[in-house]
């Protein structure tokens, strides 16, 4: 019997390994999340996400220059409003914090791809992603749709190139598409959080967005991570309703789902390396327990290998910088 060996191409040299390797991460794969808040001179680090900050519009301007200079060309905004109410009206206020951030960003960097996360949880006093039936405490799916569509339209009008509904209500993509089309926003893309599990990995984000549910949890509308088949059904619905880009979230723990969805649906895929994934890598790196750059690069490359074209990551600006450094080094 023939002896099975490591492939010859791996043994010979780094140059050969580079010649034959399959997957690379590029700066144009990256989407950088930004938390915007009301007020002035705010640049407050999020305790569970060292290196990630809340920005008011004035400090955002300075930060955007760093982002632009790094080469990152896509950002996704999350708003943390001062005022929250039962129906999340900040989400669809034309003068809301995200709407203003969009106008500012598009004014300064018209070429920056601006994505608006569309959800009510950062804007509701109860922290749920939809409106609540006072009597039974349940999230009201159909009543929420109109509000989400209003938020999407308001963000599109403020300059969002892409709206990204993360609420997980049923029928939201079709509803939103119709409202966008009827109001002259036919060219606004929809990036659907198609597969969003009810994950404990969102913990640091909820600190950052002050959006932890005041009662109950999100398991009646986010997905059960013990299941894979739901991912296919949820995605098929979003595709049929007109989604342009599909997302699987969280990232690394869900590569099997990403691969399945990517193989099945012929739309570009996005993977979201969420706040808990960031926090774990960052904490270990700050303790000197792991090589941050190597671990981050490996994690995002794995997401691409599993089928993602785009990756939303709090490390986007760092990765872009590392890629630039390598390019400069290669030229020497
Ligand atoms: C809003 C939303 C969440 C995230 C993105 N959009 C939080 C949640 O569903 O509770 C999480 C992102 C992250 O953890 O980085 N619904």
mmCIF file of C-alpha atoms and ligand atoms in Angstrom:
data_model
loop_
_atom_site.group_PDB
_atom_site.id
_atom_site.type_symbol
_atom_site.label_atom_id
_atom_site.label_comp_id
_atom_site.label_asym_id
_atom_site.label_seq_id
_atom_site.Cartn_x
_atom_site.Cartn_y
_atom_site.Cartn_z
ATOM 1 C CA UNK A 1 0.000 0.000 0.000
ATOM 2 C CA UNK A 2 1.161 3.471 -0.796
ATOM 3 C CA UNK A 3 2.381 5.457 2.194
ATOM 4 C CA UNK A 4 0.249 8.567 2.778
ATOM 5 C CA UNK A 5 2.425 11.613 3.349
ATOM 6 C CA UNK A 6 1.889 15.267 3.932
ATOM 7 C CA UNK A 7 1.417 16.886 0.528
ATOM 8 C CA UNK A 8 4.800 17.646 -1.038
ATOM 9 C CA UNK A 9 3.679 21.215 -1.731
ATOM 10 C CA UNK A 10 3.448 21.920 2.013
ATOM 11 C CA UNK A 11 6.890 20.580 2.757
ATOM 12 C CA UNK A 12 8.921 22.477 0.230
ATOM 13 C CA UNK A 13 8.835 26.193 1.085
ATOM 14 C CA UNK A 14 6.760 29.105 2.298
ATOM 15 C CA UNK A 15 6.739 30.509 -1.255
ATOM 16 C CA UNK A 16 5.143 27.309 -2.547
ATOM 17 C CA UNK A 17 2.660 27.295 0.334
ATOM 18 C CA UNK A 18 1.721 30.868 -0.582
ATOM 19 C CA UNK A 19 1.379 29.916 -4.246
ATOM 20 C CA UNK A 20 -1.083 27.094 -3.596
ATOM 21 C CA UNK A 21 -3.072 28.393 -0.639
ATOM 22 C CA UNK A 22 -6.800 28.904 -1.124
ATOM 23 C CA UNK A 23 -8.235 31.550 1.168
ATOM 24 C CA UNK A 24 -7.254 35.131 1.919
ATOM 25 C CA UNK A 25 -8.788 37.974 3.797
ATOM 26 C CA UNK A 26 -8.886 41.393 2.083
ATOM 27 C CA UNK A 27 -9.677 44.828 3.402
ATOM 28 C CA UNK A 28 -12.719 44.991 1.121
ATOM 29 C CA UNK A 29 -14.228 42.000 2.961
ATOM 30 C CA UNK A 30 -14.462 43.933 6.203
ATOM 31 C CA UNK A 31 -17.366 45.750 7.815
ATOM 32 C CA UNK A 32 -16.673 47.758 10.950
ATOM 33 C CA UNK A 33 -19.373 48.252 13.638
ATOM 34 C CA UNK A 34 -19.643 51.693 15.270
ATOM 35 C CA UNK A 35 -21.717 52.653 18.340
ATOM 36 C CA UNK A 36 -23.021 56.213 18.204
ATOM 37 C CA UNK A 37 -24.442 58.142 21.152
ATOM 38 C CA UNK A 38 -26.001 61.541 21.819
ATOM 39 C CA UNK A 39 -24.014 64.402 23.330
ATOM 40 C CA UNK A 40 -20.614 65.931 22.706
ATOM 41 C CA UNK A 41 -16.997 64.941 23.334
ATOM 42 C CA UNK A 42 -18.048 61.393 24.173
ATOM 43 C CA UNK A 43 -15.427 58.745 23.548
ATOM 44 C CA UNK A 44 -16.121 56.158 26.209
ATOM 45 C CA UNK A 45 -14.587 52.717 26.108
ATOM 46 C CA UNK A 46 -17.028 49.840 26.485
ATOM 47 C CA UNK A 47 -15.818 47.935 29.575
ATOM 48 C CA UNK A 48 -16.399 44.455 28.162
ATOM 49 C CA UNK A 49 -14.958 45.420 24.747
ATOM 50 C CA UNK A 50 -11.567 47.098 25.272
ATOM 51 C CA UNK A 51 -10.624 49.118 22.175
ATOM 52 C CA UNK A 52 -14.271 49.730 21.181
ATOM 53 C CA UNK A 53 -15.925 53.024 22.092
ATOM 54 C CA UNK A 54 -19.140 54.977 22.182
ATOM 55 C CA UNK A 55 -18.782 58.021 19.930
ATOM 56 C CA UNK A 56 -20.798 61.210 19.861
ATOM 57 C CA UNK A 57 -21.011 62.832 16.436
ATOM 58 C CA UNK A 58 -18.009 65.140 16.982
ATOM 59 C CA UNK A 59 -15.657 62.355 18.090
ATOM 60 C CA UNK A 60 -17.118 60.113 15.393
ATOM 61 C CA UNK A 61 -15.748 62.542 12.845
ATOM 62 C CA UNK A 62 -12.197 62.024 14.144
ATOM 63 C CA UNK A 63 -12.668 58.267 14.338
ATOM 64 C CA UNK A 64 -14.050 58.074 10.802
ATOM 65 C CA UNK A 65 -10.795 59.499 9.504
ATOM 66 C CA UNK A 66 -8.911 56.646 11.194
ATOM 67 C CA UNK A 67 -11.334 54.150 9.680
ATOM 68 C CA UNK A 68 -11.058 55.684 6.211
ATOM 69 C CA UNK A 69 -7.254 55.884 6.435
ATOM 70 C CA UNK A 70 -7.058 52.214 7.435
ATOM 71 C CA UNK A 71 -8.663 51.332 4.101
ATOM 72 C CA UNK A 72 -11.895 49.955 5.585
ATOM 73 C CA UNK A 73 -14.730 51.005 3.280
ATOM 74 C CA UNK A 74 -17.841 49.693 5.033
ATOM 75 C CA UNK A 75 -19.291 50.532 8.439
ATOM 76 C CA UNK A 76 -22.423 49.414 10.278
ATOM 77 C CA UNK A 77 -23.987 51.791 12.765
ATOM 78 C CA UNK A 78 -25.660 50.974 16.057
ATOM 79 C CA UNK A 79 -27.431 53.773 17.882
ATOM 80 C CA UNK A 80 -27.605 54.205 21.636
ATOM 81 C CA UNK A 81 -30.219 56.931 22.205
ATOM 82 C CA UNK A 82 -30.715 58.957 25.395
ATOM 83 C CA UNK A 83 -34.438 58.491 25.216
ATOM 84 C CA UNK A 84 -36.087 55.076 25.066
ATOM 85 C CA UNK A 85 -39.811 54.344 24.981
ATOM 86 C CA UNK A 86 -42.197 51.412 24.628
ATOM 87 C CA UNK A 87 -42.385 51.659 20.821
ATOM 88 C CA UNK A 88 -38.723 52.422 20.074
ATOM 89 C CA UNK A 89 -39.506 55.702 18.342
ATOM 90 C CA UNK A 90 -35.803 56.705 18.250
ATOM 91 C CA UNK A 91 -35.283 54.027 15.612
ATOM 92 C CA UNK A 92 -37.495 55.806 13.074
ATOM 93 C CA UNK A 93 -36.905 59.420 14.063
ATOM 94 C CA UNK A 94 -35.474 61.216 11.008
ATOM 95 C CA UNK A 95 -33.300 63.118 13.438
ATOM 96 C CA UNK A 96 -32.320 60.027 15.428
ATOM 97 C CA UNK A 97 -28.735 59.355 16.365
ATOM 98 C CA UNK A 98 -28.058 56.830 13.584
ATOM 99 C CA UNK A 99 -29.758 59.007 10.964
ATOM 100 C CA UNK A 100 -27.499 61.912 11.959
ATOM 101 C CA UNK A 101 -24.416 59.664 11.956
ATOM 102 C CA UNK A 102 -25.332 58.497 8.443
ATOM 103 C CA UNK A 103 -25.701 62.046 7.141
ATOM 104 C CA UNK A 104 -22.394 63.059 8.711
ATOM 105 C CA UNK A 105 -20.526 60.045 7.342
ATOM 106 C CA UNK A 106 -21.924 60.355 3.826
ATOM 107 C CA UNK A 107 -21.151 64.081 3.859
ATOM 108 C CA UNK A 108 -17.504 63.489 4.787
ATOM 109 C CA UNK A 109 -16.865 60.222 2.936
ATOM 110 C CA UNK A 110 -19.420 59.740 0.162
ATOM 111 C CA UNK A 111 -17.625 56.539 -0.890
ATOM 112 C CA UNK A 112 -17.911 54.903 2.527
ATOM 113 C CA UNK A 113 -20.487 52.101 2.367
ATOM 114 C CA UNK A 114 -22.907 52.863 5.179
ATOM 115 C CA UNK A 115 -24.990 50.096 6.690
ATOM 116 C CA UNK A 116 -27.745 50.732 9.229
ATOM 117 C CA UNK A 117 -28.610 47.966 11.657
ATOM 118 C CA UNK A 118 -32.401 47.973 11.885
ATOM 119 C CA UNK A 119 -33.901 46.848 15.180
ATOM 120 C CA UNK A 120 -35.942 48.308 18.012
ATOM 121 C CA UNK A 121 -34.095 46.812 20.996
ATOM 122 C CA UNK A 122 -31.660 49.699 21.431
ATOM 123 C CA UNK A 123 -34.616 52.120 21.413
ATOM 124 C CA UNK A 124 -37.241 50.346 23.525
ATOM 125 C CA UNK A 125 -37.519 50.884 27.277
ATOM 126 C CA UNK A 126 -38.088 47.129 27.738
ATOM 127 C CA UNK A 127 -35.135 46.159 25.513
ATOM 128 C CA UNK A 128 -37.071 43.791 23.254
ATOM 129 C CA UNK A 129 -36.682 43.887 19.484
ATOM 130 C CA UNK A 130 -40.371 44.614 18.854
ATOM 131 C CA UNK A 131 -43.426 46.142 20.474
ATOM 132 C CA UNK A 132 -44.901 44.257 23.406
ATOM 133 C CA UNK A 133 -48.458 43.237 24.140
ATOM 134 C CA UNK A 134 -48.958 44.734 27.591
ATOM 135 C CA UNK A 135 -51.367 42.007 28.626
ATOM 136 C CA UNK A 136 -49.260 38.940 27.912
ATOM 137 C CA UNK A 137 -45.749 40.405 27.561
ATOM 138 C CA UNK A 138 -45.304 38.845 24.112
ATOM 139 C CA UNK A 139 -43.567 40.535 21.204
ATOM 140 C CA UNK A 140 -46.142 41.495 18.567
ATOM 141 C CA UNK A 141 -44.706 40.430 15.243
ATOM 142 C CA UNK A 142 -47.036 42.125 12.754
ATOM 143 C CA UNK A 143 -47.328 45.406 14.659
ATOM 144 C CA UNK A 144 -43.526 45.583 14.727
ATOM 145 C CA UNK A 145 -43.122 45.220 10.945
ATOM 146 C CA UNK A 146 -44.438 48.682 10.122
ATOM 147 C CA UNK A 147 -42.080 50.292 12.638
ATOM 148 C CA UNK A 148 -39.055 48.410 11.327
ATOM 149 C CA UNK A 149 -39.912 49.418 7.761
ATOM 150 C CA UNK A 150 -40.225 53.028 8.920
ATOM 151 C CA UNK A 151 -36.772 52.788 10.513
ATOM 152 C CA UNK A 152 -35.303 51.280 7.330
ATOM 153 C CA UNK A 153 -36.807 54.022 5.155
ATOM 154 C CA UNK A 154 -35.665 56.753 7.499
ATOM 155 C CA UNK A 155 -32.086 55.368 7.457
ATOM 156 C CA UNK A 156 -32.128 54.901 3.683
ATOM 157 C CA UNK A 157 -33.208 58.531 3.246
ATOM 158 C CA UNK A 158 -30.413 59.598 5.615
ATOM 159 C CA UNK A 159 -27.849 57.900 3.374
ATOM 160 C CA UNK A 160 -27.672 54.201 4.242
ATOM 161 C CA UNK A 161 -26.596 52.158 1.212
ATOM 162 C CA UNK A 162 -27.656 48.981 2.959
ATOM 163 C CA UNK A 163 -30.197 48.325 5.705
ATOM 164 C CA UNK A 164 -29.623 45.303 7.911
ATOM 165 C CA UNK A 165 -32.658 44.141 9.879
ATOM 166 C CA UNK A 166 -31.497 42.216 12.971
ATOM 167 C CA UNK A 167 -34.846 41.945 14.761
ATOM 168 C CA UNK A 168 -35.881 38.472 13.494
ATOM 169 C CA UNK A 169 -39.582 39.266 13.075
ATOM 170 C CA UNK A 170 -41.316 37.130 10.445
ATOM 171 C CA UNK A 171 -41.989 38.785 7.109
ATOM 172 C CA UNK A 172 -39.778 41.813 7.733
ATOM 173 C CA UNK A 173 -37.718 41.579 4.570
ATOM 174 C CA UNK A 174 -40.716 41.578 2.217
ATOM 175 C CA UNK A 175 -42.463 44.317 4.159
ATOM 176 C CA UNK A 176 -39.361 46.486 4.225
ATOM 177 C CA UNK A 177 -38.597 45.914 0.520
ATOM 178 C CA UNK A 178 -42.076 47.059 -0.415
ATOM 179 C CA UNK A 179 -41.907 50.214 1.688
ATOM 180 C CA UNK A 180 -38.428 51.060 0.366
ATOM 181 C CA UNK A 181 -39.543 50.552 -3.250
ATOM 182 C CA UNK A 182 -42.707 52.587 -2.840
ATOM 183 C CA UNK A 183 -40.724 55.496 -1.477
ATOM 184 C CA UNK A 184 -38.012 55.842 -4.085
ATOM 185 C CA UNK A 185 -35.375 53.705 -2.355
ATOM 186 C CA UNK A 186 -35.258 50.883 -4.922
ATOM 187 C CA UNK A 187 -31.464 50.924 -4.837
ATOM 188 C CA UNK A 188 -31.118 50.431 -1.099
ATOM 189 C CA UNK A 189 -29.900 46.897 -0.462
ATOM 190 C CA UNK A 190 -31.150 44.656 2.309
ATOM 191 C CA UNK A 191 -28.624 42.617 4.238
ATOM 192 C CA UNK A 192 -30.763 40.150 6.145
ATOM 193 C CA UNK A 193 -29.684 38.787 9.480
ATOM 194 C CA UNK A 194 -31.216 35.582 8.144
ATOM 195 C CA UNK A 195 -29.734 33.231 10.652
ATOM 196 C CA UNK A 196 -29.475 34.805 14.057
ATOM 197 C CA UNK A 197 -29.264 32.481 17.010
ATOM 198 C CA UNK A 198 -30.369 33.394 20.545
ATOM 199 C CA UNK A 199 -26.735 33.494 21.587
ATOM 200 C CA UNK A 200 -24.944 34.212 24.849
ATOM 201 C CA UNK A 201 -22.128 35.620 22.705
ATOM 202 C CA UNK A 202 -24.084 38.931 22.371
ATOM 203 C CA UNK A 203 -23.489 39.774 26.058
ATOM 204 C CA UNK A 204 -20.948 42.592 25.631
ATOM 205 C CA UNK A 205 -23.032 44.168 22.832
ATOM 206 C CA UNK A 206 -25.998 44.429 25.161
ATOM 207 C CA UNK A 207 -23.802 46.281 27.677
ATOM 208 C CA UNK A 208 -22.637 48.550 24.872
ATOM 209 C CA UNK A 209 -26.118 49.197 23.488
ATOM 210 C CA UNK A 210 -27.862 49.067 26.857
ATOM 211 C CA UNK A 211 -30.290 46.697 25.183
ATOM 212 C CA UNK A 212 -30.564 43.661 27.449
ATOM 213 C CA UNK A 213 -34.260 42.705 27.715
ATOM 214 C CA UNK A 214 -35.800 43.985 30.962
ATOM 215 C CA UNK A 215 -37.768 40.741 31.297
ATOM 216 C CA UNK A 216 -37.673 37.366 29.588
ATOM 217 C CA UNK A 217 -35.229 36.670 26.773
ATOM 218 C CA UNK A 218 -35.123 36.688 22.974
ATOM 219 C CA UNK A 219 -35.769 33.005 22.490
ATOM 220 C CA UNK A 220 -39.257 33.522 21.065
ATOM 221 C CA UNK A 221 -37.844 35.340 18.019
ATOM 222 C CA UNK A 222 -34.138 34.476 17.810
ATOM 223 C CA UNK A 223 -33.177 30.954 16.825
ATOM 224 C CA UNK A 224 -32.500 27.857 18.921
ATOM 225 C CA UNK A 225 -28.808 27.041 18.503
ATOM 226 C CA UNK A 226 -29.493 23.364 18.860
ATOM 227 C CA UNK A 227 -31.095 23.467 15.414
ATOM 228 C CA UNK A 228 -29.722 23.601 11.896
ATOM 229 C CA UNK A 229 -32.830 23.023 9.763
ATOM 230 C CA UNK A 230 -34.400 26.279 11.003
ATOM 231 C CA UNK A 231 -31.452 28.089 9.415
ATOM 232 C CA UNK A 232 -32.426 26.843 5.975
ATOM 233 C CA UNK A 233 -36.098 27.710 6.432
ATOM 234 C CA UNK A 234 -35.348 31.210 7.771
ATOM 235 C CA UNK A 235 -32.941 31.908 4.933
ATOM 236 C CA UNK A 236 -35.305 30.606 2.248
ATOM 237 C CA UNK A 237 -37.973 33.012 3.509
ATOM 238 C CA UNK A 238 -35.589 35.984 3.423
ATOM 239 C CA UNK A 239 -34.435 35.059 -0.087
ATOM 240 C CA UNK A 240 -38.001 34.773 -1.342
ATOM 241 C CA UNK A 241 -38.860 38.136 0.223
ATOM 242 C CA UNK A 242 -36.027 39.896 -1.619
ATOM 243 C CA UNK A 243 -32.883 39.887 0.556
ATOM 244 C CA UNK A 244 -29.718 40.936 -1.302
ATOM 245 C CA UNK A 245 -27.097 39.722 1.182
ATOM 246 C CA UNK A 246 -27.476 36.954 3.774
ATOM 247 C CA UNK A 247 -25.936 36.853 7.215
ATOM 248 C CA UNK A 248 -25.165 34.155 9.724
ATOM 249 C CA UNK A 249 -24.547 35.226 13.295
ATOM 250 C CA UNK A 250 -22.534 34.605 15.511
ATOM 251 C CA UNK A 251 -19.417 33.767 13.498
ATOM 252 C CA UNK A 252 -16.895 31.167 14.583
ATOM 253 C CA UNK A 253 -19.226 28.851 16.558
ATOM 254 C CA UNK A 254 -21.578 28.678 13.542
ATOM 255 C CA UNK A 255 -19.258 27.822 10.635
ATOM 256 C CA UNK A 256 -21.259 24.668 9.904
ATOM 257 C CA UNK A 257 -24.397 26.783 9.454
ATOM 258 C CA UNK A 258 -22.532 29.318 7.331
ATOM 259 C CA UNK A 259 -21.247 26.561 5.057
ATOM 260 C CA UNK A 260 -24.683 24.968 4.672
ATOM 261 C CA UNK A 261 -26.446 28.254 3.930
ATOM 262 C CA UNK A 262 -23.681 29.400 1.598
ATOM 263 C CA UNK A 263 -23.832 26.161 -0.416
ATOM 264 C CA UNK A 264 -27.599 26.288 -0.680
ATOM 265 C CA UNK A 265 -28.335 29.913 -1.567
ATOM 266 C CA UNK A 266 -26.742 31.823 -4.419
ATOM 267 C CA UNK A 267 -26.455 35.168 -2.660
ATOM 268 C CA UNK A 268 -23.385 36.779 -1.076
ATOM 269 C CA UNK A 269 -22.846 35.752 2.534
ATOM 270 C CA UNK A 270 -21.804 37.746 5.550
ATOM 271 C CA UNK A 271 -20.495 36.352 8.832
ATOM 272 C CA UNK A 272 -20.698 38.408 12.033
ATOM 273 C CA UNK A 273 -17.876 37.961 14.527
ATOM 274 C CA UNK A 274 -19.954 39.191 17.457
ATOM 275 C CA UNK A 275 -19.099 41.084 20.626
ATOM 276 C CA UNK A 276 -18.510 37.985 22.764
ATOM 277 C CA UNK A 277 -16.087 36.569 20.221
ATOM 278 C CA UNK A 278 -14.237 39.880 20.219
ATOM 279 C CA UNK A 279 -14.223 40.070 24.022
ATOM 280 C CA UNK A 280 -12.803 36.558 24.411
ATOM 281 C CA UNK A 281 -9.943 37.139 21.994
ATOM 282 C CA UNK A 282 -9.234 40.587 23.433
ATOM 283 C CA UNK A 283 -9.192 39.357 27.032
ATOM 284 C CA UNK A 284 -6.782 36.541 26.237
ATOM 285 C CA UNK A 285 -4.608 38.893 24.178
ATOM 286 C CA UNK A 286 -4.453 41.503 26.954
ATOM 287 C CA UNK A 287 -3.311 38.755 29.305
ATOM 288 C CA UNK A 288 -0.586 37.762 26.882
ATOM 289 C CA UNK A 289 -2.115 34.299 26.545
ATOM 290 C CA UNK A 290 -2.517 34.310 22.762
ATOM 291 C CA UNK A 291 -1.091 36.041 19.701
ATOM 292 C CA UNK A 292 -3.931 38.463 18.896
ATOM 293 C CA UNK A 293 -3.096 39.100 15.250
ATOM 294 C CA UNK A 294 -2.582 35.411 14.488
ATOM 295 C CA UNK A 295 -5.793 34.344 16.238
ATOM 296 C CA UNK A 296 -7.937 37.060 14.629
ATOM 297 C CA UNK A 297 -6.514 36.351 11.182
ATOM 298 C CA UNK A 298 -7.156 32.634 11.584
ATOM 299 C CA UNK A 299 -10.724 33.198 12.814
ATOM 300 C CA UNK A 300 -11.784 35.520 9.987
ATOM 301 C CA UNK A 301 -10.051 33.389 7.360
ATOM 302 C CA UNK A 302 -12.019 30.400 8.669
ATOM 303 C CA UNK A 303 -15.238 32.378 8.134
ATOM 304 C CA UNK A 304 -14.243 33.071 4.538
ATOM 305 C CA UNK A 305 -13.275 29.449 3.990
ATOM 306 C CA UNK A 306 -16.714 28.404 5.255
ATOM 307 C CA UNK A 307 -18.421 30.619 2.654
ATOM 308 C CA UNK A 308 -18.526 34.235 3.826
ATOM 309 C CA UNK A 309 -17.498 37.003 1.465
ATOM 310 C CA UNK A 310 -18.040 39.752 4.063
ATOM 311 C CA UNK A 311 -17.191 39.776 7.725
ATOM 312 C CA UNK A 312 -18.542 42.182 10.303
ATOM 313 C CA UNK A 313 -15.841 42.449 12.939
ATOM 314 C CA UNK A 314 -14.843 44.857 15.696
ATOM 315 C CA UNK A 315 -11.295 44.017 14.559
ATOM 316 C CA UNK A 316 -11.857 45.427 11.039
ATOM 317 C CA UNK A 317 -9.600 48.467 11.446
ATOM 318 C CA UNK A 318 -6.860 46.369 13.079
ATOM 319 C CA UNK A 319 -7.033 43.733 10.350
ATOM 320 C CA UNK A 320 -6.844 46.404 7.648
ATOM 321 C CA UNK A 321 -3.781 47.850 9.360
ATOM 322 C CA UNK A 322 -2.135 44.429 9.655
ATOM 323 C CA UNK A 323 -2.782 43.764 5.962
ATOM 324 C CA UNK A 324 -1.204 47.085 5.038
ATOM 325 C CA UNK A 325 1.848 46.359 7.182
ATOM 326 C CA UNK A 326 2.267 43.011 5.464
ATOM 327 C CA UNK A 327 1.957 44.535 2.046
ATOM 328 C CA UNK A 328 4.642 47.107 2.930
ATOM 329 C CA UNK A 329 6.848 44.315 4.308
ATOM 330 C CA UNK A 330 6.383 42.221 1.147
ATOM 331 C CA UNK A 331 7.498 45.150 -1.003
ATOM 332 C CA UNK A 332 10.760 45.556 0.886
HETATM 333 C C1 LIG B 1 -29.795 44.014 17.761
HETATM 334 C C2 LIG B 1 -28.464 43.401 17.590
HETATM 335 C C3 LIG B 1 -27.721 42.622 18.494
HETATM 336 C C4 LIG B 1 -26.487 42.392 17.890
HETATM 337 C C5 LIG B 1 -26.526 42.990 16.637
HETATM 338 N N1 LIG B 1 -27.762 43.593 16.463
HETATM 339 C C6 LIG B 1 -28.017 42.187 19.870
HETATM 340 C C7 LIG B 1 -29.055 41.205 20.179
HETATM 341 O O1 LIG B 1 -29.697 40.609 19.329
HETATM 342 O O2 LIG B 1 -29.287 41.055 21.389
HETATM 343 C C8 LIG B 1 -25.338 41.660 18.521
HETATM 344 C C9 LIG B 1 -24.008 41.997 17.979
HETATM 345 C C10 LIG B 1 -22.842 41.610 18.816
HETATM 346 O O3 LIG B 1 -22.940 40.874 19.808
HETATM 347 O O4 LIG B 1 -21.753 42.062 18.467
HETATM 348 N N2 LIG B 1 -30.864 43.149 17.796
#
